[in-house]
Tab-separated table of C-alpha atoms in Angstrom:
chain	number	residue	atom	x	y	z
D	168	TYR	CA	0.000	0.000	0.000
D	169	GLN	CA	1.507	3.255	-1.145
D	170	CYS	CA	0.482	6.623	0.242
D	171	PRO	CA	-0.743	8.896	-2.589
D	172	ASP	CA	0.827	12.269	-3.208
D	173	HIS	CA	-0.356	15.231	-1.123
D	174	VAL	CA	-2.138	12.941	1.380
D	175	ASN	CA	-1.470	13.075	5.111
D	176	PRO	CA	0.399	9.848	6.020
D	177	ALA	CA	-1.332	9.661	9.402
D	178	GLU	CA	-4.788	9.797	7.783
D	179	PHE	CA	-3.710	7.257	5.150
D	180	LEU	CA	-2.573	4.798	7.828
D	181	ALA	CA	-5.707	5.428	9.908
D	182	ASP	CA	-7.931	4.641	6.908
D	183	LEU	CA	-5.779	1.625	6.102
D	184	ILE	CA	-6.353	-0.010	9.497
D	185	SER	CA	-9.979	1.121	9.945
D	186	ILE	CA	-13.156	-0.757	9.026
D	187	ASP	CA	-15.500	1.002	6.597
D	188	TYR	CA	-19.106	0.350	7.668
D	189	SER	CA	-20.714	2.154	4.730
D	190	SER	CA	-21.706	-1.139	3.060
D	191	SER	CA	-21.325	-4.884	3.513
D	192	ASP	CA	-18.765	-5.121	0.702
D	193	SER	CA	-16.631	-2.372	2.220
D	194	VAL	CA	-16.771	-4.074	5.633
D	195	TYR	CA	-15.620	-7.374	4.126
D	196	SER	CA	-12.809	-5.809	2.072
D	197	SER	CA	-11.545	-3.665	4.953
D	198	LYS	CA	-11.503	-6.609	7.380
D	199	LYS	CA	-9.661	-8.718	4.809
D	200	ARG	CA	-7.093	-5.954	4.357
D	201	ILE	CA	-6.554	-5.612	8.111
D	202	ASP	CA	-6.118	-9.371	8.544
D	203	ALA	CA	-3.541	-9.402	5.756
D	204	LEU	CA	-1.633	-6.556	7.391
D	205	VAL	CA	-1.642	-8.315	10.768
D	206	GLU	CA	-0.376	-11.531	9.220
D	207	ALA	CA	2.327	-9.719	7.269
D	208	PHE	CA	3.618	-7.885	10.326
D	209	SER	CA	3.537	-11.007	12.499
D	210	THR	CA	5.512	-13.126	10.007
D	211	GLN	CA	8.014	-10.446	9.151
D	212	SER	CA	11.307	-10.786	10.992
D	213	SER	CA	12.143	-7.909	13.262
D	214	ALA	CA	14.838	-5.654	11.963
D	215	VAL	CA	16.478	-2.578	13.385
D	216	LEU	CA	16.782	0.327	11.052
D	217	TYR	CA	19.379	2.950	11.720
D	218	ALA	CA	19.219	6.425	10.360
D	219	THR	CA	21.905	7.191	7.820
D	220	PRO	CA	24.222	9.878	9.161
D	221	LEU	CA	24.255	13.087	7.245
D	222	THR	CA	27.391	13.566	5.188
D	223	GLY	CA	28.587	16.993	4.429
D	224	LYS	CA	27.826	20.253	6.087
D	225	THR	CA	24.653	22.066	5.335
D	226	GLY	CA	24.578	25.729	6.131
D	227	PRO	CA	21.569	27.372	7.735
D	228	LYS	CA	20.603	29.176	4.550
D	229	GLN	CA	20.750	25.975	2.531
D	230	GLY	CA	18.613	24.208	5.153
D	231	MET	CA	15.998	26.949	5.035
D	232	LYS	CA	15.875	26.782	1.228
D	233	PHE	CA	15.549	23.003	1.352
D	234	GLY	CA	12.659	23.267	3.836
D	235	LYS	CA	10.890	25.797	1.665
D	236	LYS	CA	11.209	23.511	-1.364
D	237	ILE	CA	9.711	20.602	0.581
D	238	ALA	CA	6.812	22.727	1.842
D	239	ALA	CA	6.124	24.052	-1.646
D	240	LYS	CA	6.235	20.564	-3.114
D	241	ARG	CA	3.975	19.175	-0.402
D	242	LYS	CA	1.454	21.966	-0.712
D	243	GLY	CA	0.477	21.285	-4.329
D	244	GLY	CA	-1.964	23.287	-6.420
D	245	TRP	CA	-5.194	24.937	-5.304
D	246	TRP	CA	-7.503	22.517	-7.102
D	247	ARG	CA	-5.459	19.536	-5.970
D	248	GLN	CA	-5.858	20.666	-2.364
D	249	PHE	CA	-9.563	21.252	-2.889
D	250	TRP	CA	-10.300	17.770	-4.282
D	251	LEU	CA	-8.298	16.014	-1.581
D	252	LEU	CA	-9.946	18.054	1.174
D	253	LEU	CA	-13.381	17.544	-0.394
D	254	LYS	CA	-12.852	13.789	-0.347
D	255	ARG	CA	-11.751	13.897	3.280
D	256	ALA	CA	-14.638	16.166	4.325
D	257	TRP	CA	-17.169	13.909	2.595
D	258	MET	CA	-15.738	10.831	4.308
D	259	GLN	CA	-15.902	12.640	7.642
D	260	ALA	CA	-19.510	13.752	7.124
D	261	SER	CA	-20.809	10.465	5.724
D	262	ARG	CA	-18.990	8.145	8.121
D	263	ASP	CA	-20.218	9.922	11.240
D	264	GLY	CA	-22.913	7.306	11.689
D	265	PRO	CA	-23.804	7.755	15.377
D	266	THR	CA	-24.223	11.525	15.066
D	267	ASN	CA	-26.282	11.248	11.886
D	268	LYS	CA	-28.524	8.614	13.466
D	269	VAL	CA	-29.140	10.795	16.511
D	270	ARG	CA	-29.925	13.827	14.332
D	271	THR	CA	-32.295	11.730	12.212
D	272	ARG	CA	-34.172	10.471	15.246
D	273	MET	CA	-34.378	13.934	16.784
D	274	SER	CA	-35.669	15.484	13.547
D	275	ILE	CA	-38.390	12.855	13.174
D	276	ALA	CA	-39.264	12.954	16.880
D	277	SER	CA	-39.548	16.760	16.869
D	278	ALA	CA	-41.746	16.655	13.770
D	279	ILE	CA	-44.021	14.036	15.350
D	280	ILE	CA	-44.333	16.033	18.583
D	281	PHE	CA	-45.108	19.315	16.812
D	282	GLY	CA	-47.460	17.574	14.403
D	283	SER	CA	-49.332	15.966	17.300
D	284	VAL	CA	-49.697	19.290	19.114
D	285	PHE	CA	-50.865	21.143	15.978
D	286	TRP	CA	-52.780	18.192	14.542
D	287	ARG	CA	-54.931	18.918	11.486
D	288	MET	CA	-55.375	22.651	11.943
D	289	GLY	CA	-58.584	24.043	10.524
D	290	ARG	CA	-59.558	27.423	9.090
D	291	SER	CA	-61.026	29.025	12.206
D	292	GLN	CA	-59.924	32.387	13.575
D	293	THR	CA	-57.980	30.732	16.385
D	294	SER	CA	-56.003	28.672	13.891
D	295	ILE	CA	-54.275	31.852	12.672
D	296	LEU	CA	-52.170	32.165	15.816
D	297	ASP	CA	-51.718	28.404	15.913
D	298	ARG	CA	-50.213	28.433	12.442
D	299	MET	CA	-47.896	31.296	13.321
D	300	GLY	CA	-46.831	29.536	16.506
D	301	LEU	CA	-46.051	26.347	14.601
D	302	LEU	CA	-44.045	28.205	11.973
D	303	GLN	CA	-42.090	30.079	14.648
D	304	VAL	CA	-41.279	26.829	16.462
D	305	THR	CA	-40.230	25.299	13.146
D	306	ALA	CA	-37.790	28.138	12.463
D	307	ILE	CA	-36.329	27.942	15.981
D	308	ASN	CA	-35.961	24.163	15.968
D	309	THR	CA	-34.240	24.108	12.575
D	310	ALA	CA	-31.771	26.845	13.488
D	311	MET	CA	-30.888	25.464	16.924
D	312	ALA	CA	-30.329	21.932	15.608
D	313	ALA	CA	-27.871	23.129	12.961
D	314	LEU	CA	-26.132	25.558	15.318
D	315	THR	CA	-25.512	23.147	18.191
D	316	LYS	CA	-24.157	20.465	15.869
D	317	THR	CA	-21.632	22.859	14.318
D	318	VAL	CA	-20.385	24.536	17.501
D	319	GLY	CA	-19.951	21.140	19.139
D	320	VAL	CA	-17.620	19.826	16.435
D	321	PHE	CA	-15.824	22.698	14.721
D	322	PRO	CA	-13.603	23.958	17.612
D	323	LYS	CA	-12.007	20.501	17.901
D	324	GLU	CA	-11.552	20.270	14.156
D	325	ARG	CA	-10.045	23.747	14.042
D	326	ALA	CA	-7.127	22.676	16.270
D	327	ILE	CA	-6.168	19.981	13.748
D	328	VAL	CA	-6.635	22.334	10.812
D	329	ASP	CA	-4.397	24.957	12.431
D	330	ARG	CA	-1.589	22.426	12.844
D	331	GLU	CA	-1.890	21.248	9.246
D	332	ARG	CA	-1.970	24.799	7.926
D	333	ALA	CA	1.095	25.674	10.011
D	334	LYS	CA	2.950	22.815	8.295
D	335	GLY	CA	1.972	24.177	4.884
D	336	SER	CA	-0.232	21.221	3.962
D	337	TYR	CA	-2.982	23.352	2.395
D	338	ALA	CA	-4.463	26.831	2.304
D	339	LEU	CA	-7.565	28.108	4.073
D	340	GLY	CA	-9.664	28.689	0.951
D	341	PRO	CA	-9.716	25.083	-0.339
D	342	TYR	CA	-10.395	23.752	3.156
D	343	LEU	CA	-13.370	26.011	3.867
D	344	LEU	CA	-14.924	25.580	0.419
D	345	SER	CA	-14.572	21.795	0.501
D	346	LYS	CA	-16.111	21.643	3.965
D	347	LEU	CA	-19.136	23.700	2.908
D	348	ILE	CA	-19.768	21.654	-0.245
D	349	ALA	CA	-19.333	18.301	1.505
D	350	GLU	CA	-21.849	19.192	4.219
D	351	ILE	CA	-24.604	20.332	1.819
D	352	PRO	CA	-26.232	16.893	1.264
D	353	VAL	CA	-26.025	15.874	4.924
D	354	GLY	CA	-27.125	19.287	6.181
D	355	ALA	CA	-30.123	19.383	3.833
D	356	ALA	CA	-31.346	15.881	4.683
D	357	PHE	CA	-32.497	16.650	8.224
D	358	PRO	CA	-34.676	19.728	7.458
D	359	LEU	CA	-36.243	17.802	4.580
D	360	MET	CA	-37.099	14.870	6.848
D	361	PHE	CA	-38.518	17.257	9.427
D	362	GLY	CA	-40.713	19.005	6.867
D	363	ALA	CA	-41.858	15.755	5.224
D	364	VAL	CA	-43.243	14.483	8.539
D	365	LEU	CA	-44.597	17.744	9.955
D	366	TYR	CA	-46.307	19.213	6.890
D	367	PRO	CA	-49.044	16.585	6.377
D	368	MET	CA	-49.592	16.057	10.108
D	369	ALA	CA	-50.327	19.737	10.740
D	370	ARG	CA	-52.203	20.017	7.432
D	371	LEU	CA	-50.494	23.154	6.296
D	372	HIS	CA	-51.249	24.686	2.891
D	373	PRO	CA	-52.094	21.500	0.939
D	374	THR	CA	-50.291	22.049	-2.354
D	375	PHE	CA	-47.086	20.436	-3.553
D	376	SER	CA	-45.528	23.752	-4.593
D	377	ARG	CA	-46.092	25.209	-1.109
D	378	PHE	CA	-44.549	22.102	0.438
D	379	GLY	CA	-41.473	22.484	-1.778
D	380	LYS	CA	-41.085	26.140	-0.793
D	381	PHE	CA	-41.515	25.203	2.876
D	382	CYS	CA	-38.662	22.685	2.646
D	383	GLY	CA	-36.489	25.131	0.718
D	384	ILE	CA	-36.899	27.887	3.309
D	385	VAL	CA	-36.004	25.666	6.275
D	386	THR	CA	-33.033	24.205	4.352
D	387	VAL	CA	-31.568	27.635	3.624
D	388	GLU	CA	-32.115	28.576	7.263
D	389	SER	CA	-30.265	25.434	8.351
D	390	PHE	CA	-27.268	26.392	6.211
D	391	ALA	CA	-27.294	29.933	7.614
D	392	ALA	CA	-27.361	28.600	11.179
D	393	SER	CA	-24.443	26.266	10.384
D	394	ALA	CA	-22.488	29.220	9.000
D	395	MET	CA	-23.182	31.102	12.212
D	396	GLY	CA	-21.907	28.099	14.162
D	397	LEU	CA	-18.661	28.169	12.166
D	398	THR	CA	-18.189	31.826	13.064
D	399	VAL	CA	-18.813	31.156	16.748
D	400	GLY	CA	-16.402	28.218	16.657
D	401	SER	CA	-13.761	30.462	15.082
D	402	MET	CA	-14.152	33.171	17.719
D	403	VAL	CA	-13.666	31.124	20.893
D	404	PRO	CA	-10.857	28.712	21.819
D	405	THR	CA	-12.804	25.760	23.254
D	406	THR	CA	-15.956	23.763	22.584
D	407	GLU	CA	-17.414	24.688	25.963
D	408	ALA	CA	-17.113	28.399	25.210
D	409	ALA	CA	-18.712	27.890	21.796
D	410	MET	CA	-21.628	25.971	23.332
D	411	ALA	CA	-22.177	28.868	25.733
D	412	LEU	CA	-21.887	31.676	23.182
D	413	GLY	CA	-23.818	30.167	20.265
D	414	PRO	CA	-27.220	29.608	21.938
D	415	SER	CA	-26.940	33.008	23.645
D	416	LEU	CA	-26.624	34.781	20.305
D	417	MET	CA	-29.424	32.688	18.844
D	418	THR	CA	-31.705	33.657	21.745
D	419	VAL	CA	-31.303	37.318	20.787
D	420	PHE	CA	-32.290	36.513	17.204
D	421	ILE	CA	-35.291	34.522	18.467
D	422	VAL	CA	-36.577	37.476	20.501
D	423	PHE	CA	-36.390	39.717	17.421
D	424	GLY	CA	-37.704	36.958	15.148
D	425	GLY	CA	-40.978	38.700	14.253
D	426	TYR	CA	-43.313	36.705	16.483
D	427	TYR	CA	-42.679	38.162	19.942
D	428	VAL	CA	-41.708	41.710	18.896
D	429	THR	CA	-42.560	43.199	15.520
D	430	ALA	CA	-39.969	45.183	13.611
D	431	ASP	CA	-42.095	48.362	13.776
D	432	ASN	CA	-42.248	48.292	17.587
D	433	THR	CA	-38.541	47.566	18.063
D	434	PRO	CA	-36.493	50.397	19.650
D	435	ILE	CA	-34.408	52.375	17.214
D	436	ILE	CA	-31.063	51.198	18.598
D	437	PHE	CA	-32.125	47.550	18.120
D	438	ARG	CA	-33.778	47.787	14.703
D	439	TRP	CA	-30.718	46.377	12.984
D	440	ILE	CA	-31.145	43.070	14.839
D	441	PRO	CA	-34.335	41.962	12.996
D	442	ARG	CA	-32.579	42.620	9.687
D	443	ALA	CA	-29.703	40.350	10.766
D	444	SER	CA	-31.918	37.694	12.370
D	445	LEU	CA	-32.117	34.498	10.339
D	446	ILE	CA	-35.081	33.463	12.529
D	447	ARG	CA	-37.031	36.544	11.452
D	448	TRP	CA	-36.492	36.004	7.721
D	449	ALA	CA	-37.236	32.290	7.915
D	450	PHE	CA	-40.386	32.904	9.955
D	451	GLN	CA	-41.590	35.617	7.592
D	452	GLY	CA	-40.942	33.454	4.544
D	453	LEU	CA	-42.812	30.508	6.082
D	454	CYS	CA	-45.761	32.749	6.973
D	455	ILE	CA	-45.970	34.219	3.475
D	456	ASN	CA	-45.803	30.736	1.997
D	457	GLU	CA	-48.546	29.475	4.322
D	458	PHE	CA	-51.039	32.344	4.513
D	459	THR	CA	-51.037	33.552	0.918
D	460	GLY	CA	-54.255	32.339	-0.676
D	461	LEU	CA	-55.871	30.988	2.522
D	462	LYS	CA	-59.443	31.871	3.524
D	463	PHE	CA	-60.673	31.608	7.100
D	464	ASP	CA	-64.114	31.131	8.602
D	465	CYS	CA	-65.727	34.407	9.648
D	466	GLN	CA	-68.475	34.992	12.186
D	467	ASN	CA	-68.074	38.716	12.765
D	468	SER	CA	-67.383	41.649	10.496
D	469	PHE	CA	-64.021	42.368	12.148
D	470	ASP	CA	-62.703	38.827	11.680
D	471	ILE	CA	-59.764	38.118	9.397
D	472	GLN	CA	-61.097	36.739	6.135
D	473	THR	CA	-57.953	36.009	4.099
D	474	GLY	CA	-54.359	35.114	4.769
D	475	GLU	CA	-53.147	38.378	3.266
D	476	GLN	CA	-55.087	40.308	5.926
D	477	ALA	CA	-53.421	38.213	8.626
D	478	LEU	CA	-49.984	38.972	7.215
D	479	TYR	CA	-50.578	42.720	7.182
D	480	ARG	CA	-52.139	42.722	10.636
D	481	TYR	CA	-49.044	41.077	12.129
D	482	SER	CA	-46.557	43.172	10.095
D	483	LEU	CA	-45.448	40.249	7.946
D	484	GLY	CA	-46.671	41.459	4.563
D	485	GLY	CA	-45.216	43.822	2.010
D	486	THR	CA	-42.610	41.362	0.722
D	487	CYS	CA	-42.342	38.018	-1.061
D	488	ILE	CA	-40.705	34.658	-0.429
D	489	ARG	CA	-37.886	35.465	-2.810
D	490	ASP	CA	-36.877	38.510	-0.756
D	491	THR	CA	-36.742	36.467	2.447
D	492	VAL	CA	-34.577	33.794	0.826
D	493	ILE	CA	-32.225	36.461	-0.548
D	494	ALA	CA	-31.968	38.002	2.925
D	495	GLN	CA	-31.075	34.612	4.415
D	496	SER	CA	-28.492	34.087	1.676
D	497	ARG	CA	-26.878	37.416	2.545
D	498	ILE	CA	-26.736	36.418	6.203
D	499	LEU	CA	-25.202	33.093	5.182
D	500	LEU	CA	-22.507	34.797	3.088
D	501	PHE	CA	-21.804	37.240	5.916
D	502	TRP	CA	-21.182	34.431	8.412
D	503	TYR	CA	-19.022	32.509	5.929
D	504	SER	CA	-16.929	35.602	5.191
D	505	THR	CA	-16.541	36.337	8.895
D	506	THR	CA	-15.449	32.749	9.495
D	507	TYR	CA	-12.801	33.036	6.790
D	508	LEU	CA	-11.443	36.292	8.205
D	509	LEU	CA	-11.358	34.956	11.769
D	510	LEU	CA	-9.572	31.764	10.766
D	511	GLU	CA	-7.077	33.765	8.738
D	512	LYS	CA	-6.478	36.172	11.618
D	513	ASN	CA	-6.306	33.587	14.404
D	514	LYS	CA	-3.974	31.186	12.633
D	515	PRO	CA	-0.930	30.025	14.633
D	516	LYS	CA	1.943	32.470	14.525
D	517	TYR	CA	5.564	31.538	15.147
D	518	LEU	CA	8.774	33.503	15.351
D	519	GLN	CA	10.702	33.548	12.122
D	520	LEU	CA	13.869	31.477	12.216
D	521	LYS	CA	16.973	33.519	11.516
D	522	ALA	CA	20.415	32.262	10.631
D	523	PRO	CA	23.000	32.913	13.379
D	524	ALA	CA	25.478	35.694	12.730
D	525	SER	CA	28.966	34.746	11.636
D	526	GLU	CA	30.424	36.347	14.741
D	527	GLN	CA	28.342	34.107	17.002
D	528	ILE	CA	29.469	30.952	15.214
D	529	GLU	CA	33.172	31.628	15.920
D	530	PRO	CA	34.422	30.035	19.149
D	531	LYS	CA	34.815	32.379	22.043
D	532	LEU	CA	37.903	30.633	23.438
D	533	LYS	CA	41.053	31.151	21.415
D	534	LEU	CA	44.059	28.906	21.909
D	535	GLU	CA	47.334	30.777	22.223
D	536	PRO	CA	50.510	29.229	20.847
D	537	LEU	CA	52.834	27.686	23.402
D	538	LEU	CA	56.108	29.411	24.129
D	539	GLU	CA	59.022	27.466	22.813
D	540	THR	CA	61.358	28.730	25.561
D	541	ASP	CA	62.266	26.331	28.306
D	542	GLN	CA	62.643	29.101	30.868
D	543	PRO	CA	59.852	29.094	33.463
D	544	LEU	CA	57.920	32.250	34.060
D	545	PRO	CA	58.558	34.188	37.223
D	546	LEU	CA	56.332	33.319	40.164
D	547	LYS	CA	54.753	36.788	40.390
D	548	GLN	CA	53.817	36.787	36.698
D	549	VAL	CA	52.186	33.354	37.034
D	550	GLU	CA	50.112	34.558	39.992
D	551	GLN	CA	48.998	37.667	38.080
D	552	ASN	CA	47.934	35.582	35.063
D	553	GLN	CA	45.978	33.215	37.260
D	554	GLN	CA	44.173	36.108	38.924
D	555	VAL	CA	43.196	37.611	35.578
D	556	GLU	CA	42.098	34.401	33.842
D	557	SER	CA	40.317	32.697	36.726
D	558	THR	CA	36.738	33.708	37.507
D	559	PRO	CA	35.595	33.939	41.106
D	560	VAL	CA	33.389	30.933	41.837
D	561	ASP	CA	33.101	31.015	45.573
D	562	GLN	CA	32.865	34.418	47.169
D	563	THR	CA	33.530	33.075	50.707
D	564	GLU	CA	36.479	34.721	52.424
D	565	PRO	CA	39.591	32.487	52.653
D	566	PHE	CA	40.522	30.991	56.001
D	567	ILE	CA	43.572	29.205	57.397
D	568	LEU	CA	43.668	25.993	59.433
D	569	GLU	CA	46.422	26.050	61.980
D	570	GLY	CA	47.740	22.825	63.392
D	571	LEU	CA	49.140	22.235	66.795
């Protein structure tokens, strides 16, 4: 087994001795490979390998040039880095079986619970607030699920990425782009499962086009929440700090999400928060998708007759679904850009190695030539030389022992 070019040897060896549970064929082939490796190592006679001593002197400048050549050769091209990192990110996302199973169960369980609470909503006046409450809970649940998953994993992954980037293995751009693309299928699966179970149970707007728009809105919101989680994970040093900061920021966006406080009644100093709240735009898009074209039962003249009247009464009208999706896309790009800048700024920094000066390389002690004369030096001159050359080691005053 030969390690391919531009592949981390540690990851290659880890994959070589690991069992792939993606399918029955992969399990069989990986187990067979591991058994062959064990047998080969057990039958191979032990041998001691000694490092070959370096011959010749290599100056510091030549060593630095040699290291730069190795780093440049190892780094490879941009697209080469991207494809290798994309393959690794996809393996990481698809092989995380326990986490994906838990997220699948939680998405289905949440949809069943919400669908049971809001079971088969009718067209009465009281169902207006029920529909808005369900859509608000849907937006919150989707965002929190994506956020907590990202902030719980990314800080640990960032430590490994920082080490690999410090070694010159790859650049930040290919890594971040490959990670985002690899997580699109997995990240979109859970909102789609949630919507597929909840939509018919709650009997929301019963058309296939509205169901498709519903799933699209919650999927875009899930991606925006994941991007926010990447930013939070890039800001703080540990997973615990990220788990504390992420939900706190999301709580602020929930308060200004359009259901508890409308944008018109928000204080002036806080009016920028609803524009930056992914909960608000997702909730507004879901409401427009649900209420447009609905007609409700009326018993009094002041009752709400159509869904458009409900949207304007609760300050959710005056826009379209496309505008809400564009707003969420802008928020998503903002969080991705902030993540890139933070990772670029907080990358490990080391002192630059400098070659020692030529004066420092020369030995400090200089050997003087021996005098060829056989005449001994006078006693006083020898004592003076010893006093000059010798350094005081013990500063204790001399003393004399007198015998009897």
